[in-house]
Amino acid sequence: MTDIRFDRYYRYDELTAILQGWADEYPTLCRLESMGQSFEGRDIWVLLLTNFDTGPDTEKPAYWADGNIHATETSASTAALYLINKLLTEYGRDERITYALDSRAFYVVPRLNPDGAEWALADIPKFIRSSTRPYPRTDELDGLREEDVDGDGRILQMRLRDPNGNWKTHPDDPRLMIPRAPDDLPGGEYYRLLPEGRIKNYDGVIIKMAPPLQGLDLNRQFPVFWEPNQQGAGHYPGSEPEPGAAMKFIADHPNITGSVSFHTFSGVYLRPPTKGADDTLPTQDLFTYKKLGKLAEEMTGYPAVSVFHDFKYDPKEFIKGTFDDWMYEYLGVYSWTCEIWSIQRQAGIEEYKYIDWFREHPAEDDLKIMQWNDDVLDGKGYIDWYEFDHPQLGQVELGGWHTFETWRNPPYQLLEKEVAPLADYAITSCLVSPKLEWYEVRHTAVGSVHTIRAVVHNTGWLPTNVTEQATKMKVVRELELDIKLPAGAKLLSGELKTMRGQLKGRDHKWQYAVWSDDSTTERAKVEWVVEAEAGTEVAITAVHPRAGAIRQTITL
Ligand SMILES: [Zn+2]
C-alpha cells in the first residue's frame, strides 16, 4: 500500500517513490510519465489517470491539474497528491469518481518545479520564487538576501531598534508590530523590520534589498501576452525546461478540456481574463465561467474572481505569461489558478481584498490573526522576538510570523482539511467536459444495399469546442465521423470522412423552462449507403479531440 499523509510535505525522492508506488499498485488506473527534466535534472512527473480498460487516456476528455510551480507553495503539491489519492482509492466505491475515471482522464503534475520546492523543503531552507537557475545574471549583487542566518530551519524577520523606524509594537500585544502612524513623534521606541538574512558587501550604514539571484518566475513563461520586461519572464516563452515541458505535454494532448493550477495563498479561485475586463470575453464563455466559479465557491468556500477585476498588484499593470491565461486565451479551455489558504479568513476576516489588504488594513485584523494563532496554533505560528548576534548587524532580534507554515501555506494540522474540497472541485471540473457517445447506430438492408445511420451525442455539460474562445482561435477541430469498408464493399452515398462541426452541451441552456431552447443541438447524424455482401463488417468511428473517440463494428 502506498503510504501517504497529508500533514507533511515530501522531498523529491519521497514524492517520486509515492508516485511510483501508485503506478505499481494501480496499473489499470494510472501511469507515471516524465514530461522532461528540470533545470537541475530532476524528472518532472505527470501521473496519467483513467481506467485504461475502457480506453486510452488520449481518446477521452481530460483535465489538467498542476502544483508547486512556485518554490515555497508546497501545499499546492499536497492538493495535487490529495486529488490523485482520492481518485485511486475511491474508484469503484464512489459513483462520481468511478464514472470520471471510466469516461475521462486526469493529468496531474504534483510538482511542476521540483528544484525550487527542494530548496524550500531543505533542512536549512532557501526561499526563492521559482526556478533555481540564476537569472537574469549569474553573480550576486550587493544587498540583503533572505537566509536562515541562525540555522534553526526557519526564515523569520529581523527587528532592529531604529529611532527613525517605521514600526512599533502594538499596545495590546507587544509581540505584534504595527506601522508607525504618520504623525507619531520622534523619540518613541521604533524599529526597522527586515527579512532574516545576510547583507553582501555591507558598508555598515546602507541596507538595500538585493534582487534575487534566482529571479525567474516560471509562471511568467507561457506564450500569452509574453514580454521580456515582465519580471521573471525569462528569455523567451518556454525557454525554461519546466514550463517548456508543460507546454509540450499540453500541446501533445489536445484532449485537455480544463485546468487548475494549485498555488498559494489567498483562498481564492482566479480566472482569466488578466488583460481586460470581463466584458471582453465572449458572452457565453463569461456566463459559463461564472457558473463554474459559483460551483467552486459552493464546493470549496473560496470565492471565484477574475484576475483583472480583483487580483492585481498594480492597478495599471497586468501580469503577462501566466499558465491560466495561456490555457484560456490561446487554447480556449476554462482554466483556474487556485490560491490555497487564507489566514485572514481563518481569523474571521471575511471581507478582505486579497492584495490590497497587504497595502493597508486595520490593526484589529492583525490582532484577530494573532488571536487565531494563540487559539488554534497554541501561539506557535508567531515566534516571539529573541536576541541574536548577527554577523553584520550586531545585536538584533529574530521573530515574527513563521510565514512558511502560517501565511504561505496552511499549518500542517490544517493542511488536509484545506485541500480536500479542492479535489472535489477538480473532479467536478473534469465531469463537466464534453463527452462523445453513440446515441443510435442502426442499419437496414434491401438486398445487398445497406443503409447505416449513426447518431452521436455530446453527453457532457460543456460543448465539444468547450469555449467560444477555442472556436475563435481555431484551436479545436470539428467532430469527424468515419466509415471504413473492407475490399468488396462499395460506398453508394455518404462520405468516408464526414465533418460535423461542434456539438452543443447544456451550459448555454436557460433555467426558465418556458424560454429554454431544448432542441437537440448536442446530436449529429450521418448516413451511409453501402453495397456489400451480408455478413460484411464495417467499422465506424466518431472522433473529436476534446470529446473523445468512439468506435463500433457493424455486421451487415
Ligand atoms: Zn504561486
Coordinates of C-alpha atoms and ligand atoms in Angstrom, one line a residue:
M1 CA 0.0 0.0 0.0
T2 CA 1.3 3.4 -0.9
D3 CA 1.7 5.2 2.3
I4 CA 0.8 8.9 2.1
R5 CA 0.0 11.5 4.7
F6 CA -1.4 15.0 4.1
D7 CA 0.0 16.7 7.2
R8 CA 3.5 16.9 5.9
Y9 CA 5.5 17.7 2.7
Y10 CA 7.6 15.4 0.7
R11 CA 11.1 15.9 -0.6
Y12 CA 11.6 15.0 -4.2
D13 CA 12.8 11.4 -3.6
E14 CA 9.9 10.6 -1.4
L15 CA 7.5 12.2 -3.8
T16 CA 8.9 10.1 -6.6
A17 CA 8.6 6.9 -4.5
I18 CA 4.9 7.7 -3.8
L19 CA 4.1 8.3 -7.4
Q20 CA 5.9 5.1 -8.5
G21 CA 4.1 3.3 -5.7
W22 CA 0.8 4.3 -7.0
A23 CA 1.7 3.4 -10.6
D24 CA 2.7 -0.1 -9.3
E25 CA -0.3 -0.5 -7.1
Y26 CA -3.0 0.7 -9.6
P27 CA -1.7 -0.3 -13.1
T28 CA -5.1 -0.2 -14.7
L29 CA -5.9 3.3 -13.2
C30 CA -2.7 5.3 -13.6
R31 CA 0.6 5.5 -15.4
L32 CA 3.6 7.6 -14.4
E33 CA 5.5 9.6 -17.1
S34 CA 8.3 12.1 -17.1
M35 CA 7.4 15.3 -19.0
G36 CA 11.0 16.2 -19.1
Q37 CA 13.8 17.3 -16.8
S38 CA 14.1 20.3 -14.6
F39 CA 17.0 22.7 -14.6
E40 CA 18.8 20.6 -12.1
G41 CA 17.9 17.4 -14.0
R42 CA 15.0 16.1 -11.9
D43 CA 12.2 14.3 -13.8
I44 CA 9.0 16.3 -13.9
W45 CA 6.4 13.7 -13.2
V46 CA 2.9 13.6 -14.6
L47 CA 0.5 10.9 -13.5
L48 CA -2.0 9.9 -16.2
L49 CA -5.2 8.7 -14.5
T50 CA -8.0 6.9 -16.2
N51 CA -9.5 3.4 -16.4
F52 CA -7.2 2.1 -19.1
D53 CA -9.6 -0.9 -19.5
T54 CA -12.2 1.5 -21.0
G55 CA -9.8 3.0 -23.5
P56 CA -6.6 5.1 -23.6
D57 CA -6.4 8.5 -21.9
T58 CA -5.8 10.2 -25.2
E59 CA -9.2 9.1 -26.5
K60 CA -11.0 10.6 -23.6
P61 CA -11.6 14.2 -22.5
A62 CA -9.0 15.1 -19.9
Y63 CA -8.5 17.5 -17.1
W64 CA -5.1 19.0 -16.1
A65 CA -4.0 19.8 -12.6
D66 CA -0.6 21.0 -11.6
G67 CA 1.0 22.4 -8.5
N68 CA 4.1 24.0 -6.9
I69 CA 5.4 25.9 -9.9
H70 CA 6.4 28.5 -7.2
A71 CA 9.0 27.1 -4.9
T72 CA 7.6 27.7 -1.5
E73 CA 4.0 26.9 -2.4
T74 CA 4.4 23.3 -1.2
S75 CA 0.8 22.8 -0.2
A76 CA 0.0 23.0 -3.9
S77 CA 1.8 19.7 -4.2
T78 CA -0.3 18.4 -1.3
A79 CA -3.5 19.4 -3.1
A80 CA -2.4 17.5 -6.3
L81 CA -1.4 14.4 -4.3
Y82 CA -4.7 14.5 -2.4
L83 CA -6.6 14.5 -5.7
I84 CA -4.6 11.6 -7.0
N85 CA -5.1 9.6 -3.8
K86 CA -8.8 10.3 -3.8
L87 CA -9.2 9.2 -7.4
L88 CA -7.3 6.0 -6.9
T89 CA -8.6 4.9 -3.5
E90 CA -12.3 5.8 -4.2
Y91 CA -12.5 4.3 -7.6
G92 CA -15.1 1.5 -7.5
R93 CA -16.6 3.0 -4.3
D94 CA -17.6 6.5 -5.2
E95 CA -20.0 6.7 -8.2
R96 CA -18.8 10.0 -9.5
I97 CA -15.1 9.0 -9.3
T98 CA -15.8 5.7 -10.9
Y99 CA -17.6 7.4 -13.7
A100 CA -15.0 10.1 -14.1
L101 CA -12.1 7.6 -14.5
D102 CA -14.2 5.3 -16.7
S103 CA -15.2 8.1 -19.1
R104 CA -12.4 10.7 -18.7
A105 CA -8.8 11.2 -17.8
F106 CA -6.7 13.4 -15.4
Y107 CA -3.2 14.6 -15.9
V108 CA -1.8 15.5 -12.6
V109 CA 1.6 17.2 -12.1
P110 CA 2.1 17.4 -8.4
R111 CA 5.4 19.4 -8.6
L112 CA 6.0 21.3 -11.8
N113 CA 9.1 22.9 -10.3
P114 CA 10.9 20.2 -8.3
D115 CA 14.1 22.1 -7.9
G116 CA 12.6 25.2 -6.2
A117 CA 10.5 23.0 -3.8
E118 CA 13.6 21.0 -2.9
W119 CA 15.2 24.3 -1.7
A120 CA 12.1 25.3 0.3
L121 CA 12.0 21.9 2.0
A122 CA 15.7 21.6 2.8
D123 CA 16.8 21.3 6.4
I124 CA 18.3 24.8 6.1
P125 CA 15.7 26.1 3.7
K126 CA 16.2 28.7 0.9
F127 CA 13.1 30.6 -0.3
I128 CA 13.1 31.6 -3.9
R129 CA 10.3 32.5 -6.2
S130 CA 10.6 29.7 -8.7
S131 CA 13.5 28.2 -10.6
T132 CA 16.9 27.7 -9.0
R133 CA 18.6 28.9 -12.2
P134 CA 20.4 32.3 -11.7
Y135 CA 18.6 34.9 -13.8
P136 CA 19.0 37.5 -15.3
R137 CA 22.6 37.5 -14.1
T138 CA 24.8 34.8 -12.6
D139 CA 26.6 36.9 -10.0
E140 CA 25.1 38.2 -6.8
L141 CA 24.5 41.9 -6.5
D142 CA 25.1 43.7 -3.2
G143 CA 22.5 43.9 -0.5
L144 CA 20.3 41.9 1.8
R145 CA 19.2 38.5 0.8
E146 CA 16.8 36.2 2.7
E147 CA 18.6 33.4 4.6
D148 CA 18.2 31.3 7.7
V149 CA 21.0 33.1 9.4
D150 CA 20.8 31.3 12.8
G151 CA 20.3 27.9 11.1
D152 CA 17.1 26.9 13.0
G153 CA 15.3 25.8 9.9
R154 CA 13.1 28.9 9.8
I155 CA 13.4 32.1 7.9
L156 CA 11.8 34.8 10.1
Q157 CA 12.2 38.6 10.4
M158 CA 14.9 40.7 11.9
R159 CA 13.9 43.6 14.2
L160 CA 16.4 46.4 14.7
R161 CA 15.9 49.3 17.1
D162 CA 15.9 52.5 14.9
P163 CA 14.8 55.9 16.1
N164 CA 13.6 56.6 12.6
G165 CA 12.0 53.2 12.1
N166 CA 8.5 52.7 10.5
W167 CA 7.4 50.1 13.1
K168 CA 6.3 50.0 16.7
T169 CA 4.8 47.3 19.0
H170 CA 1.1 47.0 19.3
P171 CA -0.1 48.5 22.7
D172 CA -2.3 45.4 23.4
D173 CA 0.2 42.8 22.2
P174 CA 3.9 43.6 22.4
R175 CA 4.7 40.7 20.0
L176 CA 2.9 42.3 17.2
M177 CA 4.5 45.0 15.0
I178 CA 2.3 47.7 13.6
P179 CA 3.2 50.6 11.3
R180 CA 4.1 53.9 13.0
A181 CA 1.3 56.5 12.4
P182 CA 2.1 59.4 10.0
D183 CA 2.1 61.8 13.0
D184 CA 3.9 59.7 15.6
L185 CA 6.5 62.0 17.1
P186 CA 10.2 61.2 17.1
G187 CA 11.7 59.7 20.2
G188 CA 9.4 56.7 20.5
E189 CA 10.5 53.1 20.5
Y190 CA 10.7 52.4 16.8
Y191 CA 12.0 49.5 14.8
R192 CA 13.2 48.6 11.4
L193 CA 11.9 45.3 10.1
L194 CA 13.9 43.2 7.6
P195 CA 13.8 39.7 6.4
E196 CA 16.1 37.3 8.2
G197 CA 19.2 37.3 6.0
R198 CA 22.7 38.4 5.3
I199 CA 24.0 41.5 3.5
K200 CA 26.5 41.2 0.8
N201 CA 29.2 44.0 1.0
Y202 CA 27.6 45.8 3.9
D203 CA 29.2 49.2 4.5
G204 CA 27.8 49.5 8.0
V205 CA 25.2 52.0 7.0
I206 CA 23.2 51.4 3.9
I207 CA 20.9 48.4 3.8
K208 CA 19.4 47.7 0.5
M209 CA 17.5 44.7 -0.7
A210 CA 19.4 42.6 -3.2
P211 CA 17.5 41.5 -6.2
P212 CA 17.1 37.7 -6.0
L213 CA 19.8 35.8 -7.8
Q214 CA 17.2 33.3 -8.8
G215 CA 15.0 35.8 -10.5
L216 CA 12.9 33.6 -12.8
D217 CA 9.2 33.2 -12.3
L218 CA 8.2 30.1 -14.2
N219 CA 4.6 31.3 -14.2
R220 CA 5.6 34.2 -16.4
Q221 CA 7.0 32.0 -19.1
F222 CA 3.9 30.9 -21.0
P223 CA 3.3 32.2 -24.6
V224 CA 0.4 34.6 -23.8
F225 CA 1.0 38.3 -24.0
W226 CA 4.6 37.4 -23.1
E227 CA 7.0 40.3 -22.7
P228 CA 10.7 40.3 -21.8
N229 CA 10.3 43.2 -19.4
Q230 CA 7.8 41.3 -17.3
Q231 CA 9.6 40.4 -14.1
G232 CA 10.9 36.8 -14.2
A233 CA 9.8 36.3 -17.8
G234 CA 13.0 34.6 -18.9
H235 CA 14.5 34.7 -22.4
Y236 CA 11.5 33.6 -24.5
P237 CA 8.3 31.7 -23.8
G238 CA 9.1 28.2 -22.6
S239 CA 12.8 28.9 -22.5
E240 CA 12.9 27.2 -19.1
P241 CA 12.6 23.4 -19.1
E242 CA 9.7 23.2 -16.5
P243 CA 7.1 25.4 -18.4
G244 CA 8.6 24.1 -21.7
A245 CA 7.8 20.6 -20.6
A246 CA 4.2 21.5 -19.6
M247 CA 3.7 23.4 -22.9
K248 CA 4.8 20.4 -24.9
F249 CA 2.7 17.9 -22.9
I250 CA -0.4 20.1 -23.3
A251 CA 0.2 20.6 -27.0
D252 CA 0.5 16.8 -27.4
H253 CA -2.7 16.3 -25.5
P254 CA -5.5 18.2 -27.4
N255 CA -8.0 16.2 -25.3
I256 CA -7.4 18.6 -22.4
T257 CA -10.7 20.4 -21.6
G258 CA -9.9 22.3 -18.5
S259 CA -7.2 23.0 -15.9
V260 CA -6.4 24.0 -12.4
S261 CA -3.0 25.2 -11.2
F262 CA -2.6 25.0 -7.5
H263 CA -0.7 27.9 -5.9
T264 CA -0.8 29.6 -2.5
F265 CA -2.1 31.8 -1.0
S266 CA -5.3 33.9 -0.6
G267 CA -8.1 31.3 -0.5
V268 CA -9.4 32.2 -3.9
Y269 CA -10.0 30.8 -7.4
L270 CA -8.6 33.1 -10.0
R271 CA -9.7 33.1 -13.7
P272 CA -8.8 35.0 -16.8
P273 CA -9.1 37.5 -18.3
T274 CA -6.0 39.0 -16.8
K275 CA -5.6 41.6 -19.5
G276 CA -9.1 43.1 -19.8
A277 CA -12.4 43.4 -18.1
D278 CA -15.0 40.6 -18.1
D279 CA -17.0 42.2 -20.9
T280 CA -14.0 41.5 -23.3
L281 CA -14.9 37.7 -23.0
P282 CA -17.3 36.1 -25.5
T283 CA -20.7 36.3 -23.8
Q284 CA -21.3 32.6 -23.4
D285 CA -17.8 32.0 -22.1
L286 CA -18.4 34.6 -19.4
F287 CA -21.7 33.1 -18.4
T288 CA -20.2 29.6 -18.3
Y289 CA -17.1 30.7 -16.4
K290 CA -19.2 32.4 -13.8
K291 CA -21.4 29.2 -13.4
L292 CA -18.2 27.2 -12.9
G293 CA -17.0 29.8 -10.4
K294 CA -20.2 29.5 -8.5
L295 CA -19.7 25.8 -8.2
A296 CA -16.2 26.4 -7.0
E297 CA -17.5 28.7 -4.3
E298 CA -20.1 26.3 -3.2
M299 CA -17.8 23.4 -3.0
T300 CA -14.7 25.0 -1.5
G301 CA -15.8 28.2 0.2
Y302 CA -13.2 30.0 -1.9
P303 CA -14.6 33.0 -3.9
A304 CA -14.0 32.7 -7.7
V305 CA -12.9 36.0 -9.1
S306 CA -11.3 37.5 -12.2
V307 CA -7.7 38.4 -12.1
F308 CA -8.3 41.7 -13.9
H309 CA -11.0 42.9 -11.5
D310 CA -9.9 41.5 -8.2
F311 CA -6.3 40.4 -8.1
K312 CA -3.9 43.0 -9.3
Y313 CA -0.6 44.1 -7.8
D314 CA -0.6 47.3 -9.7
P315 CA -4.0 48.6 -10.9
K316 CA -2.4 49.9 -14.1
E317 CA -0.4 46.8 -15.0
F318 CA -1.4 43.2 -15.8
I319 CA 0.7 40.1 -15.5
K320 CA 2.0 38.6 -18.7
G321 CA 2.8 35.0 -19.5
T322 CA 0.7 33.1 -16.9
F323 CA -0.4 29.5 -17.3
D324 CA -4.1 30.1 -16.8
D325 CA -4.2 32.9 -19.4
W326 CA -2.4 30.7 -21.9
M327 CA -4.9 27.9 -21.3
Y328 CA -7.9 30.1 -21.8
E329 CA -6.8 32.8 -24.3
Y330 CA -4.9 30.5 -26.7
L331 CA -6.2 27.0 -26.1
G332 CA -9.7 28.0 -25.2
V333 CA -10.3 25.9 -22.1
Y334 CA -11.7 27.0 -18.7
S335 CA -8.6 27.3 -16.5
W336 CA -8.3 28.3 -12.9
T337 CA -5.5 29.3 -10.6
C338 CA -6.4 28.1 -7.2
E339 CA -4.6 30.1 -4.4
I340 CA -4.8 27.8 -1.5
W341 CA -5.3 29.1 2.1
S342 CA -6.2 32.4 3.7
I343 CA -5.0 33.0 7.2
Q344 CA -7.2 36.1 7.3
R345 CA -10.4 34.1 6.7
Q346 CA -9.3 31.6 9.3
A347 CA -9.1 34.5 11.7
G348 CA -12.6 35.6 10.8
I349 CA -11.7 38.5 8.5
E350 CA -14.2 37.8 5.7
E351 CA -14.4 40.9 3.6
Y352 CA -10.9 41.5 2.6
K353 CA -9.4 42.4 -0.7
Y354 CA -6.6 40.0 -1.4
I355 CA -3.6 42.1 -2.5
D356 CA -5.0 45.4 -1.3
W357 CA -5.1 44.1 2.3
F358 CA -1.3 43.9 2.3
R359 CA -1.0 47.6 1.3
E360 CA -3.3 48.7 4.1
H361 CA -5.6 47.1 6.7
P362 CA -6.9 48.0 10.2
A363 CA -4.6 46.9 13.1
E364 CA -7.6 45.0 14.6
D365 CA -7.1 42.5 11.7
D366 CA -3.6 41.8 13.0
L367 CA -4.9 41.2 16.5
K368 CA -7.5 38.8 15.2
I369 CA -4.9 36.8 13.3
M370 CA -2.7 36.8 16.4
Q371 CA -5.7 35.6 18.5
W372 CA -6.3 32.8 16.0
N373 CA -2.6 31.9 16.3
D374 CA -2.9 31.7 20.0
D375 CA -6.2 29.7 20.0
V376 CA -5.6 27.3 17.1
L377 CA -1.8 27.0 16.9
D378 CA -1.0 27.5 20.6
G379 CA 0.8 30.6 19.6
K380 CA 3.4 28.6 17.7
G381 CA 2.9 30.3 14.3
Y382 CA 4.3 33.6 15.7
I383 CA 7.8 33.5 17.1
D384 CA 8.3 35.9 19.9
W385 CA 11.3 38.1 19.4
Y386 CA 14.6 36.7 20.6
E387 CA 18.1 38.1 20.7
F388 CA 20.5 37.2 18.0
D389 CA 24.1 38.3 17.4
H390 CA 24.0 39.0 13.7
P391 CA 27.4 38.6 12.0
Q392 CA 27.0 42.0 10.3
L393 CA 24.3 44.0 12.2
G394 CA 25.4 43.0 15.7
Q395 CA 22.6 42.7 18.2
V396 CA 19.2 42.2 16.5
E397 CA 16.1 40.3 17.4
L398 CA 14.6 37.5 15.3
G399 CA 11.0 36.6 15.4
G400 CA 7.6 37.3 13.8
W401 CA 5.4 35.1 11.7
H402 CA 6.8 31.7 10.7
T403 CA 5.4 32.6 7.3
F404 CA 6.1 29.3 5.5
E405 CA 3.6 27.4 7.6
T406 CA 1.2 30.2 8.6
W407 CA 0.8 32.6 5.7
R408 CA 2.3 31.0 2.7
N409 CA 0.9 27.5 3.4
P410 CA -1.6 26.1 5.9
P411 CA -0.3 24.9 9.2
Y412 CA 0.4 21.1 9.0
Q413 CA -2.6 20.1 11.1
L414 CA -5.0 22.0 8.8
L415 CA -3.4 21.0 5.5
E416 CA -5.6 18.0 4.7
K417 CA -8.9 19.8 5.6
E418 CA -7.8 22.7 3.4
V419 CA -7.0 20.8 0.3
A420 CA -9.8 18.2 0.4
P421 CA -12.6 20.3 -1.1
L422 CA -10.2 21.4 -3.9
A423 CA -10.0 17.8 -5.1
D424 CA -13.8 17.6 -5.2
Y425 CA -14.0 20.7 -7.4
A426 CA -11.3 19.3 -9.7
I427 CA -13.3 16.2 -10.2
T428 CA -16.4 18.3 -10.9
S429 CA -14.4 20.4 -13.4
C430 CA -13.5 17.2 -15.2
L431 CA -17.0 15.8 -15.2
V432 CA -18.5 18.9 -16.9
S433 CA -16.3 18.3 -20.0
P434 CA -17.8 17.3 -23.4
K435 CA -18.2 13.6 -23.9
L436 CA -18.9 11.9 -27.2
E437 CA -21.2 8.8 -27.1
W438 CA -23.3 6.8 -29.6
Y439 CA -26.9 7.8 -29.4
E440 CA -28.0 5.3 -32.0
V441 CA -26.4 3.1 -34.6
R442 CA -28.6 1.0 -36.9
H443 CA -28.7 -0.4 -40.3
T444 CA -31.4 -1.6 -42.7
A445 CA -31.0 -3.6 -45.8
V446 CA -32.7 -4.1 -49.2
G447 CA -31.0 -6.9 -50.8
S448 CA -27.3 -6.1 -50.8
V449 CA -27.8 -2.4 -50.3
H450 CA -27.4 -1.4 -46.7
T451 CA -28.3 2.0 -45.1
I452 CA -26.3 2.7 -42.0
R453 CA -27.4 5.5 -39.7
A454 CA -25.1 6.6 -36.9
V455 CA -26.1 9.3 -34.4
V456 CA -23.7 10.6 -31.8
H457 CA -24.3 13.0 -29.0
N458 CA -22.4 15.0 -26.5
T459 CA -23.4 13.8 -23.1
G460 CA -21.2 16.4 -21.3
W461 CA -22.3 19.8 -19.9
L462 CA -19.8 21.8 -22.0
P463 CA -20.0 22.0 -25.8
T464 CA -17.4 20.0 -27.7
N465 CA -15.4 23.2 -28.5
V466 CA -15.5 23.9 -24.7
T467 CA -15.4 27.7 -25.3
E468 CA -16.2 30.3 -27.9
Q469 CA -12.7 31.3 -27.5
A470 CA -11.4 28.0 -28.8
T471 CA -13.6 28.4 -31.9
K472 CA -12.3 32.0 -32.3
M473 CA -8.7 30.9 -32.1
K474 CA -9.3 27.9 -34.4
V475 CA -7.6 25.5 -32.0
V476 CA -10.3 22.9 -31.9
R477 CA -11.1 20.6 -34.8
E478 CA -14.6 19.5 -35.8
L479 CA -16.4 16.3 -35.0
E480 CA -15.4 13.7 -37.5
L481 CA -17.4 10.6 -38.4
D482 CA -15.7 7.9 -40.5
I483 CA -16.6 4.7 -42.0
K484 CA -14.1 2.0 -43.1
L485 CA -15.1 -0.5 -45.6
P486 CA -13.4 -3.8 -46.5
A487 CA -12.5 -4.7 -50.0
G488 CA -15.5 -5.7 -52.0
A489 CA -17.8 -3.2 -50.2
K490 CA -18.9 -0.1 -52.1
L491 CA -20.0 3.2 -50.8
L492 CA -23.1 4.3 -52.8
S493 CA -23.8 7.5 -50.8
G494 CA -22.2 9.4 -47.9
E495 CA -18.6 10.2 -47.3
L496 CA -15.8 8.1 -45.9
K497 CA -15.0 11.1 -43.7
T498 CA -17.8 13.4 -42.6
M499 CA -17.1 16.6 -40.7
R500 CA -20.0 17.7 -38.4
G501 CA -18.8 20.8 -36.7
Q502 CA -19.3 21.2 -32.9
L503 CA -21.9 19.8 -30.7
K504 CA -23.5 21.9 -28.0
G505 CA -23.7 20.9 -24.4
R506 CA -26.1 22.1 -21.7
D507 CA -24.2 25.0 -20.3
H508 CA -25.9 27.5 -22.6
K509 CA -29.5 26.5 -21.7
W510 CA -31.6 28.9 -19.8
Q511 CA -33.0 27.8 -16.5
Y512 CA -36.5 29.1 -17.1
A513 CA -38.4 26.2 -18.6
V514 CA -40.7 28.3 -20.8
W515 CA -38.0 30.0 -22.7
S516 CA -35.5 27.2 -22.7
D517 CA -34.3 26.1 -26.1
D518 CA -34.2 22.4 -25.6
S519 CA -33.5 21.5 -29.2
T520 CA -31.2 18.5 -29.9
T521 CA -28.2 20.7 -30.6
E522 CA -26.0 18.1 -28.9
R523 CA -26.7 15.4 -31.6
A524 CA -25.2 14.8 -35.0
K525 CA -26.4 12.3 -37.6
V526 CA -24.7 10.7 -40.5
E527 CA -26.0 8.2 -43.1
W528 CA -24.1 5.9 -45.4
V529 CA -25.5 3.6 -48.1
V530 CA -23.2 0.7 -48.7
E531 CA -23.4 -2.2 -51.2
A532 CA -21.9 -5.3 -49.7
E533 CA -22.5 -9.0 -49.1
A534 CA -24.4 -9.9 -46.0
G535 CA -22.0 -10.6 -43.1
T536 CA -19.5 -7.9 -44.2
E537 CA -18.0 -6.0 -41.3
V538 CA -17.7 -2.2 -41.5
A539 CA -16.1 -0.1 -38.8
I540 CA -17.4 3.3 -37.8
T541 CA -15.6 5.9 -35.8
A542 CA -16.5 9.2 -34.2
V543 CA -13.7 11.4 -33.1
H544 CA -13.5 14.7 -31.5
P545 CA -10.2 15.9 -30.0
R546 CA -11.9 17.3 -26.8
A547 CA -14.9 14.9 -26.6
G548 CA -13.1 11.6 -27.1
A549 CA -13.1 8.8 -29.7
I550 CA -15.7 6.1 -30.0
R551 CA -15.7 3.1 -32.3
Q552 CA -18.1 0.4 -33.4
T553 CA -18.1 -2.5 -35.8
I554 CA -21.3 -3.3 -37.6
T555 CA -22.0 -6.7 -39.3
L556 CA -24.1 -6.0 -42.3
Ligands
ZN1 ZN 2.1 30.8 -7.0

